[in-house]
Coordinates of C-alpha atoms and ligand atoms in Angstrom, one line a residue:
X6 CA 91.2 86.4 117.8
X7 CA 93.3 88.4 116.1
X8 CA 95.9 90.3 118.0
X9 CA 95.8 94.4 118.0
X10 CA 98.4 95.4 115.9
X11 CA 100.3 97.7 118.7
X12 CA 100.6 94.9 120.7
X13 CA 103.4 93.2 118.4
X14 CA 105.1 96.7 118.5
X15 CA 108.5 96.4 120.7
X16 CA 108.7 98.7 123.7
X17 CA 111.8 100.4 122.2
X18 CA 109.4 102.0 119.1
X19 CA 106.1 102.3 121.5
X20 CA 108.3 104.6 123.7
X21 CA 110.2 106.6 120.9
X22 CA 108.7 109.8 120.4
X23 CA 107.8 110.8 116.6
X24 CA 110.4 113.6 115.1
X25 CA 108.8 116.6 116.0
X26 CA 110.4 118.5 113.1
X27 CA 109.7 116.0 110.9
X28 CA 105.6 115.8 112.5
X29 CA 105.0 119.4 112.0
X30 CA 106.4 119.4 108.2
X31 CA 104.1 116.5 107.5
X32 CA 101.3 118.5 109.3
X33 CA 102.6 121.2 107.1
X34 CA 102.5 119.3 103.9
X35 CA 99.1 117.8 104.6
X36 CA 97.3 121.1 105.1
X37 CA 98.9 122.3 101.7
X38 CA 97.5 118.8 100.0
X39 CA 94.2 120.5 101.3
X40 CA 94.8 123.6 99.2
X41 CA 96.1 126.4 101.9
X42 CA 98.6 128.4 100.6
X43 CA 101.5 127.1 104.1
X44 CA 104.7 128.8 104.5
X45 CA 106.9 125.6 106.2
X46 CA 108.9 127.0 108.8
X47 CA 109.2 123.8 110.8
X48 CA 111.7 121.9 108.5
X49 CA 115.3 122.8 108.9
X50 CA 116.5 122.5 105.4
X51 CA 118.1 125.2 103.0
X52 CA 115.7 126.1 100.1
X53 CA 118.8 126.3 97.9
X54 CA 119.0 123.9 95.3
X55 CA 122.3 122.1 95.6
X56 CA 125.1 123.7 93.4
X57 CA 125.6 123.1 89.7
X58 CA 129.2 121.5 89.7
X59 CA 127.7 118.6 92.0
X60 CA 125.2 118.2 90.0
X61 CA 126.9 117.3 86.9
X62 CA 129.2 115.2 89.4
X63 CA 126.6 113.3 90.6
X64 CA 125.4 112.8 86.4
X65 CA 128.3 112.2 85.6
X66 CA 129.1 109.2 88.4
X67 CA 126.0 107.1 86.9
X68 CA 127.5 107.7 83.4
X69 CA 130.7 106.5 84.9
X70 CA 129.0 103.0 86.2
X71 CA 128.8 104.2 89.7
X72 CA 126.0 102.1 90.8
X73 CA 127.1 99.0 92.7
X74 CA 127.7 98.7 96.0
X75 CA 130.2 100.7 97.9
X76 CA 132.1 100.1 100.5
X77 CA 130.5 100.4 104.5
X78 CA 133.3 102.8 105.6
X79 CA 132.7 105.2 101.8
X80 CA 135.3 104.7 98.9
X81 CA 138.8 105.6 99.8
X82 CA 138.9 108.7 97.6
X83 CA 135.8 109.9 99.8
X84 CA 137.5 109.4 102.9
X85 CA 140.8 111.1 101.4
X86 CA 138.3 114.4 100.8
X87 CA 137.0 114.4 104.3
X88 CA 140.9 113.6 105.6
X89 CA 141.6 117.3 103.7
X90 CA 138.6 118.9 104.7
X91 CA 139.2 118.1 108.6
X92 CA 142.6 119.3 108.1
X93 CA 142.0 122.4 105.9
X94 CA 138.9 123.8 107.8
X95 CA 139.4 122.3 111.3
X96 CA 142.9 121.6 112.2
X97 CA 142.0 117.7 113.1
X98 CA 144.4 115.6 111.8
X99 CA 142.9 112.3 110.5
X100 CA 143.7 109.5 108.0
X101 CA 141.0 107.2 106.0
X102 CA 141.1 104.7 108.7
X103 CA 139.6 107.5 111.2
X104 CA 136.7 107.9 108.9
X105 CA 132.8 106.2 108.1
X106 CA 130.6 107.6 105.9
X107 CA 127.4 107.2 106.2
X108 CA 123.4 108.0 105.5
X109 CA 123.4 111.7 107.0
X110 CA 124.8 112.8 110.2
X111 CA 121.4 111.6 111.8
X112 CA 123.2 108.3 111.3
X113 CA 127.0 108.6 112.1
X114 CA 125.3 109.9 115.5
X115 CA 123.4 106.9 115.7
X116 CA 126.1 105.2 115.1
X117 CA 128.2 106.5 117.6
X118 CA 125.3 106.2 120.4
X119 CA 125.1 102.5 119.5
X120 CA 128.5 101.6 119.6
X121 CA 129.4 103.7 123.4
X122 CA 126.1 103.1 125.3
X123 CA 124.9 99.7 127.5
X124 CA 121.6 100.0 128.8
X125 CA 121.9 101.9 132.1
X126 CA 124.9 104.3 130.5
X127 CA 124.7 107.8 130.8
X128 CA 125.1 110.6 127.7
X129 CA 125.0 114.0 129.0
X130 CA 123.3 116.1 126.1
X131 CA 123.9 120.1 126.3
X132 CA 120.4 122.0 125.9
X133 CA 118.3 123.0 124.4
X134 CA 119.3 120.4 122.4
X135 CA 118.4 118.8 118.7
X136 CA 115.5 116.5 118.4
X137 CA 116.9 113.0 117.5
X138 CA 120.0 113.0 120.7
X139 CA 117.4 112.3 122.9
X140 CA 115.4 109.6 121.1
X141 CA 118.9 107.8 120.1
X142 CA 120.1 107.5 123.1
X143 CA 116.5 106.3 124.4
X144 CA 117.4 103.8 121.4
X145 CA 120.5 102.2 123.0
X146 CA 118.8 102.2 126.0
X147 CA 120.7 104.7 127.6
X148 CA 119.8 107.8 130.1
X149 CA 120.2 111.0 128.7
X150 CA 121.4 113.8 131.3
X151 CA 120.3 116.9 130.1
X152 CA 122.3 120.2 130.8
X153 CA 120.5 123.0 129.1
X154 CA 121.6 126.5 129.2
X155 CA 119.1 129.5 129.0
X156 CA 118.6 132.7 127.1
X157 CA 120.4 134.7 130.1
X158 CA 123.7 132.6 129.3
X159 CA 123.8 132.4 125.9
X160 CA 121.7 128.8 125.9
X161 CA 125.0 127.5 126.9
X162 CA 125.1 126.0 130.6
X163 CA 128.3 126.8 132.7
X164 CA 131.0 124.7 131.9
X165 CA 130.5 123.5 135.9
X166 CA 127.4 122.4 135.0
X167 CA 128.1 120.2 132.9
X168 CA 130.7 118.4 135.1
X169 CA 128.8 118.3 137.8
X170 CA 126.0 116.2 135.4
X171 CA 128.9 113.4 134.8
X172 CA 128.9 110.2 136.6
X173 CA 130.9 107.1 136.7
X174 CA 128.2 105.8 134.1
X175 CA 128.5 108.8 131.8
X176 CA 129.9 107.5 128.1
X177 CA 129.6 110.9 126.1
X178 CA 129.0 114.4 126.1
X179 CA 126.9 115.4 122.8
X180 CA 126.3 118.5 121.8
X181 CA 125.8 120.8 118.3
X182 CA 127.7 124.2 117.5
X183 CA 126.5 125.8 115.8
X184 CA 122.9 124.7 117.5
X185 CA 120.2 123.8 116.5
X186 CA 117.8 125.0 117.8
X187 CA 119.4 128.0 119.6
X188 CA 122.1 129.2 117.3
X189 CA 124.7 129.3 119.7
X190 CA 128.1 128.6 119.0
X191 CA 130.8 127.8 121.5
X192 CA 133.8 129.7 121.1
X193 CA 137.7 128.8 121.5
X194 CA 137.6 129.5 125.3
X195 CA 134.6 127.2 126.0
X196 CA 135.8 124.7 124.1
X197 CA 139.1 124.7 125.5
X198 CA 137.2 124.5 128.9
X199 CA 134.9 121.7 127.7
X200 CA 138.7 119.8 127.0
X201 CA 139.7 120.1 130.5
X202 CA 136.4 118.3 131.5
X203 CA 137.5 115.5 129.3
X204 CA 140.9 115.5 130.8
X205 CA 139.7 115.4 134.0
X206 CA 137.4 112.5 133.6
X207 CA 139.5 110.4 131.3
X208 CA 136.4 107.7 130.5
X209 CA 134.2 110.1 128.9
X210 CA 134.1 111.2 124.7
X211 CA 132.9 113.9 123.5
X212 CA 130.7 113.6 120.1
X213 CA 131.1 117.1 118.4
X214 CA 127.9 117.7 116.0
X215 CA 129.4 120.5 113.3
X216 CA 126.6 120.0 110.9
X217 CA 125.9 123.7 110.7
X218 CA 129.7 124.8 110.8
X219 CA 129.7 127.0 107.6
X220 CA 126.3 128.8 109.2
X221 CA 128.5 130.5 111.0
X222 CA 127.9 134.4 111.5
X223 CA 129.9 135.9 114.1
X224 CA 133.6 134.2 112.6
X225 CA 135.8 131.0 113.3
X226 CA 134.5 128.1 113.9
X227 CA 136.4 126.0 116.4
X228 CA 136.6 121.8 117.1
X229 CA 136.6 120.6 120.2
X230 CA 139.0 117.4 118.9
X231 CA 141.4 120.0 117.4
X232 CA 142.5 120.8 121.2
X233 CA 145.8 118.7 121.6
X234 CA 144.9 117.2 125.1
X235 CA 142.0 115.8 123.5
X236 CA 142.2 114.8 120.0
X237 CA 141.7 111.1 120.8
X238 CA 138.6 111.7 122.7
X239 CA 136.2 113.2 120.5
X240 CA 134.0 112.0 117.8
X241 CA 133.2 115.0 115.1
X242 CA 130.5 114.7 113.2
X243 CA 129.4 117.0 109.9
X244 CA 127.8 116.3 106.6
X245 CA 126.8 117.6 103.5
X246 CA 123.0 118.2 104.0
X247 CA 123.2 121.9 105.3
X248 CA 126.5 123.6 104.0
X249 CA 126.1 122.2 100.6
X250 CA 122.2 122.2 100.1
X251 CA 121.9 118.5 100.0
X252 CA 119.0 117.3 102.5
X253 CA 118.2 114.8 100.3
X254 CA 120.7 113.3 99.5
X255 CA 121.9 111.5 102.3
X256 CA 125.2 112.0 103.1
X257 CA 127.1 112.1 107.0
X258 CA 130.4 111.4 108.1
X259 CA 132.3 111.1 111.2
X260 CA 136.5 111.4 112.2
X261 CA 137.1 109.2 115.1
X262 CA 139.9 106.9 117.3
X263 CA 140.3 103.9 114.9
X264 CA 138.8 102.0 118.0
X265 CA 135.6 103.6 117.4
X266 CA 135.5 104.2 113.6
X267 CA 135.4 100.5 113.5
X268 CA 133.3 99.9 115.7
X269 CA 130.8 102.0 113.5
X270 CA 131.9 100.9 110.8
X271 CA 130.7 97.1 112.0
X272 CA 127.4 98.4 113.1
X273 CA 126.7 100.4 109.6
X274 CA 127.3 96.7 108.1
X275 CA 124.9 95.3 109.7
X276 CA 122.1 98.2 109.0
X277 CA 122.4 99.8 106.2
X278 CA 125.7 99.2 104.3
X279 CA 127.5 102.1 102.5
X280 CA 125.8 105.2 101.4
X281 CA 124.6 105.6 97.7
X282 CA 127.4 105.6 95.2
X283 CA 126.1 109.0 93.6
X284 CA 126.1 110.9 96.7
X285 CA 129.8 109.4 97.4
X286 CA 131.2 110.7 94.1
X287 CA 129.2 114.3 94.2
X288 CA 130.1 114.6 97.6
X289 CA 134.2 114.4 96.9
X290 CA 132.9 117.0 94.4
X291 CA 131.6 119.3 97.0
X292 CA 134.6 118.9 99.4
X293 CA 137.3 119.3 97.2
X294 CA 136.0 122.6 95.3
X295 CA 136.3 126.1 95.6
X296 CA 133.3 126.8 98.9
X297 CA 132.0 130.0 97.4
X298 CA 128.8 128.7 97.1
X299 CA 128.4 127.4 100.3
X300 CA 129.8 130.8 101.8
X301 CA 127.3 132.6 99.2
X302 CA 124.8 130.9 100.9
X303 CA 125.6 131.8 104.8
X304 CA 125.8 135.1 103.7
X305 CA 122.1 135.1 102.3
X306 CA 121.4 133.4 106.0
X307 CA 122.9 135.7 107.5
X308 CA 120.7 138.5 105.9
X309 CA 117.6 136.3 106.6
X310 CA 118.7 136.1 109.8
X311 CA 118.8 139.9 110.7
X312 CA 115.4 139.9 108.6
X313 CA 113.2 137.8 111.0
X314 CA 114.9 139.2 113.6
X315 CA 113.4 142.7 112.6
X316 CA 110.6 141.2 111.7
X317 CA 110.3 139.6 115.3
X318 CA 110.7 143.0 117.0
X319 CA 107.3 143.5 116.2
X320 CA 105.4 140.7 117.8
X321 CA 104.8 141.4 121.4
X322 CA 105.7 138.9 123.7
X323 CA 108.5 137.0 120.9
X324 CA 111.8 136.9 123.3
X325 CA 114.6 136.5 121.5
X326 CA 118.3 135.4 121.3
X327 CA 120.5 136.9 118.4
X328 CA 121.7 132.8 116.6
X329 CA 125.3 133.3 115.7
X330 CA 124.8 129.8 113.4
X331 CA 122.6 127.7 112.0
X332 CA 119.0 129.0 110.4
X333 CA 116.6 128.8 113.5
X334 CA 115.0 131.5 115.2
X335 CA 113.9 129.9 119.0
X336 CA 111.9 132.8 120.7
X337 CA 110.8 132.7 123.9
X338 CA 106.7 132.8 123.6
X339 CA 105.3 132.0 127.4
X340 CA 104.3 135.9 127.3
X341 CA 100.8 133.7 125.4
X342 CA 100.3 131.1 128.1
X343 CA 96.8 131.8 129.1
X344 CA 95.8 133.6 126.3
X345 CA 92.4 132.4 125.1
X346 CA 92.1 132.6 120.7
X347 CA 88.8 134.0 119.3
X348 CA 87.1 130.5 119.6
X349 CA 87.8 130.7 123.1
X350 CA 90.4 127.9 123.0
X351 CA 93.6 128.6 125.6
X352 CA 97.3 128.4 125.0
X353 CA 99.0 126.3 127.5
X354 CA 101.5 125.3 125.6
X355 CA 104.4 126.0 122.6
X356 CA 102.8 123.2 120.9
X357 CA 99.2 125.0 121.3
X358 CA 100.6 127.9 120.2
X359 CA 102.5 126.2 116.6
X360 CA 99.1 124.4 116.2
X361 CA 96.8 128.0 116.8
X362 CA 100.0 129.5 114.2
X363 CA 99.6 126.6 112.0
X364 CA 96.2 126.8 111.7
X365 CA 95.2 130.0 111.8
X366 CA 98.0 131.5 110.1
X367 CA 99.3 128.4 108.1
X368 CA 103.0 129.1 109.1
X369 CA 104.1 125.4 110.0
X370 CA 106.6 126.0 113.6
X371 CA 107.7 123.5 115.7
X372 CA 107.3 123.5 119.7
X373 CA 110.3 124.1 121.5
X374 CA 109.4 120.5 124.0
X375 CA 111.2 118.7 121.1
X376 CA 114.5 120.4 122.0
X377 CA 113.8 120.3 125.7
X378 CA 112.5 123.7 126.2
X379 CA 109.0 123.9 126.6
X380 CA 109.1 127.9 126.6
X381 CA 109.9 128.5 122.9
X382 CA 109.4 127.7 119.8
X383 CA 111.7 127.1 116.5
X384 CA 111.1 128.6 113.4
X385 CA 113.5 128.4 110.9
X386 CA 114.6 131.1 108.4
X387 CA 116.4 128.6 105.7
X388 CA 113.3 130.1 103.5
X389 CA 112.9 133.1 101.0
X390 CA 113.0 136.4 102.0
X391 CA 109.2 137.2 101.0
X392 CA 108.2 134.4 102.2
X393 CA 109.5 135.1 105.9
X394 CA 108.2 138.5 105.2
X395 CA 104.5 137.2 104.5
X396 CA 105.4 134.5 107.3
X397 CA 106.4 136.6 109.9
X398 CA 103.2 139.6 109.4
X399 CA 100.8 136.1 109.6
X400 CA 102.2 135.3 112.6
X401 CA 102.1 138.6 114.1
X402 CA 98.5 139.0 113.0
X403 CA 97.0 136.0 114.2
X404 CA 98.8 135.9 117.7
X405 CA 97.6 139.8 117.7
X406 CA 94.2 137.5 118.0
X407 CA 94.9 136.1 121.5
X408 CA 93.8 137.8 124.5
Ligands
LIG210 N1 122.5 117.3 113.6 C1 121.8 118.4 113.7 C2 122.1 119.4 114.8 C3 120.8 118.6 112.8 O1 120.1 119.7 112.8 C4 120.5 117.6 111.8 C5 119.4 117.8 110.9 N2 119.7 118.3 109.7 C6 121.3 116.5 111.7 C7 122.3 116.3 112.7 C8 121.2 115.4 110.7 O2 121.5 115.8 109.4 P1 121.6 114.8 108.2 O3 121.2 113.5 108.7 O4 120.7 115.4 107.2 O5 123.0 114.9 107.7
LIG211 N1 117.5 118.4 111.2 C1 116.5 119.2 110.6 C2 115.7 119.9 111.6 O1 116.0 120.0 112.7 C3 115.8 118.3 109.6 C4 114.7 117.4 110.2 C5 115.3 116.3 111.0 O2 116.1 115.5 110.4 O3 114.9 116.1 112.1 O4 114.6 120.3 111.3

């Protein structure tokens, strides 16, 4: 007989949970393969194409016979570029062995995960927090301790809060800032605070997610591993995918203790081996230029940004907190629990409430549940301006439906 096909399936897959941001875009992009005209607001990803210069740098590697195998770690001169950048735009002072390259940020976090947690080890994660922590750390078979703050503090818990959460288990703290989903950004005093938690419990790292560092609105943006007492205990992470409109192409990197960097740099060996040679060469491109366009491009977030918000004050019942980073909006939507749509069908959840919004209004959202906040939802403004417009009245009309 033959077996069912799930059956061969490990438990570590059966019990990972799909990417919900990735899940709602491809519910997105199926119901525009039917012909509805969907505004996807579920995908975090700028609409920008990526600038010109990197382009040609990227046309201009394959010319050059850029197209064997690179190194696991990323070519030296890489490395140099993000050993200048870390020093230019974040005071952390790191040399080309402190540095691995790798497949997106997704991965140098997986990465990290892999190479600190044992089964039984504890990560605490600060909420809401993005998608894929949660799952990784499932991955290493690790428990993830969440800490969320809420809309009353900022969606950043009290610093107390999050020591209280560590145990002699705990490995890491992770967290974004800017968030995603919240749009919160720690400043220099909370970060300074969050350093005296790592002082005071010598065994735990931090793992510093600065993907969304340029989407910065309200000023600075501060590292945790540029504070002095700790700049051997955290992991930063960034990439190129958000700051320099490049999703697609696939490039993350992380400055770390050589102890670690290696040890990530013998993991990515065994998985995936260096990142593509293109993206290596048009990414020292990108970091070495003159960041105009990236700042060009916060600045057009920014005015997005103030757009949905005015655009939000409209819809009853859509709570919100002002982001300060990143390009999510994450309203606070129970005010609909209960509500019953035209077809008599009742909202009990954010993930009712995308689907009614995706169907009814084809705006593609994504439940707040996938950032551990089951009271929201996400809905990113990395889109054009008319089409946040148009996005924003079709929400407002259909949820003007439920009663
Ligand atoms: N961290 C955060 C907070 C994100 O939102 C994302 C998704 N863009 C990533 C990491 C992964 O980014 P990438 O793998 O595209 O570099
Ligand atoms: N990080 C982006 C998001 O939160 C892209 C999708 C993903 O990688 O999960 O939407």
């Amino acid at each position: 007989m033959q077996t069912e096909t799930t059956q061969l399936l490990s438990q570590r897959v059966l019990q990972m949970e799909e990417s919900q941001t990735i899940g709602m875009a491809k519910k997105a992009r199926e119901l525009a393969a039917k012909g509805f005209d969907v505004i996807n607001l579920s995908f975090g990803e700028p609409d920008f194409p990526t600038p010109q210069h990197i382009k040609d740098a990227a046309k201009k590697a394959l010319d050059d016979g850029y197209t064997f195998y690179t190194p696991v770690a990323g070519y030296p001169d890489l490395k140099k570029a993000i050993c200048d950048k870390f020093l230019r735009d974040n005071d952390l002072h790191f040399n080309n062995e402190n540095i691995v390259v790798s497949t997106g940020a997704k991965q140098s976090i997986a990465n990290t995960i892999l190479c600190l947690v044992d089964p039984g080890d504890e990560v605490v994660i600060i909420g809401p927090y993005w998608v894929s922590y949660l799952e990784i750390v499932k991955l290493a078979e690790g428990n993830a301790v969440i800490v969320s703050g809420t809309i009353e503090n900022q969606y950043k818990p009290l610093i107390s809060e999050i020591e209280a959460a560590i145990t002699d288990k705990t490995k890491a703290i992770l967290y974004s800032s800017p968030s995603n989903p919240t749009g919160a950004v720690f400043s220099k005093e909370e970060l300074e605070q969050l350093a005296d938690v790592l002082v005071r419990n010598p065994n735990v790292m931090a793992i510093a997610d600065e993907i969304y560092e340029y989407i910065n609105f309200g000023g600075r943006h501060y590292s945790l591993g540029a504070i002095d007492r700790v700049r051997d205990r955290v992991v930063t992470i960034n990439g190129l995918s958000k700051g320099f409109a490049m999703t697609g192409w696939r490039l993350g990197y992380l400055g770390a203790p050589k102890w670690l960097a290696d040890a990530c740099d013998k993991i990515q060996g065994q998985f995936t081996s260096g990142t593509c040679s293109i993206t290596q060469r048009a990414a020292i491109t990108a970091l070495n230029s003159d960041m105009k366009p990236t700042f060009d491009m916060t600045q057009r977030f920014k005015i997005r940004r103030d757009l949905v918000l005015e655009k939000s004050k409209d819809i009853p019942g859509f709570v919100n907190f002002i982001p300060d980073g990143a390009f999510y909006l994450f309203p606070e939507i129970s005010y609909y629990f209960g509500k019953k749509s035209p077809e008599g069908k009742t909202i009990e959840t954010a993930m009712d409430l995308c689907m009614y919004i995706l169907n009814e209004a084809q705006v593609s959202t994504v439940p707040g549940d996938a950032f551990g906040e089951e009271n929201c939802i996400r809905i990113s403004f990395a889109a054009a301006d008319e089409k946040l417009i148009e996005a924003f009245d079709r929400i407002k009309n259909v949820l003007s439906k439920l009663s």
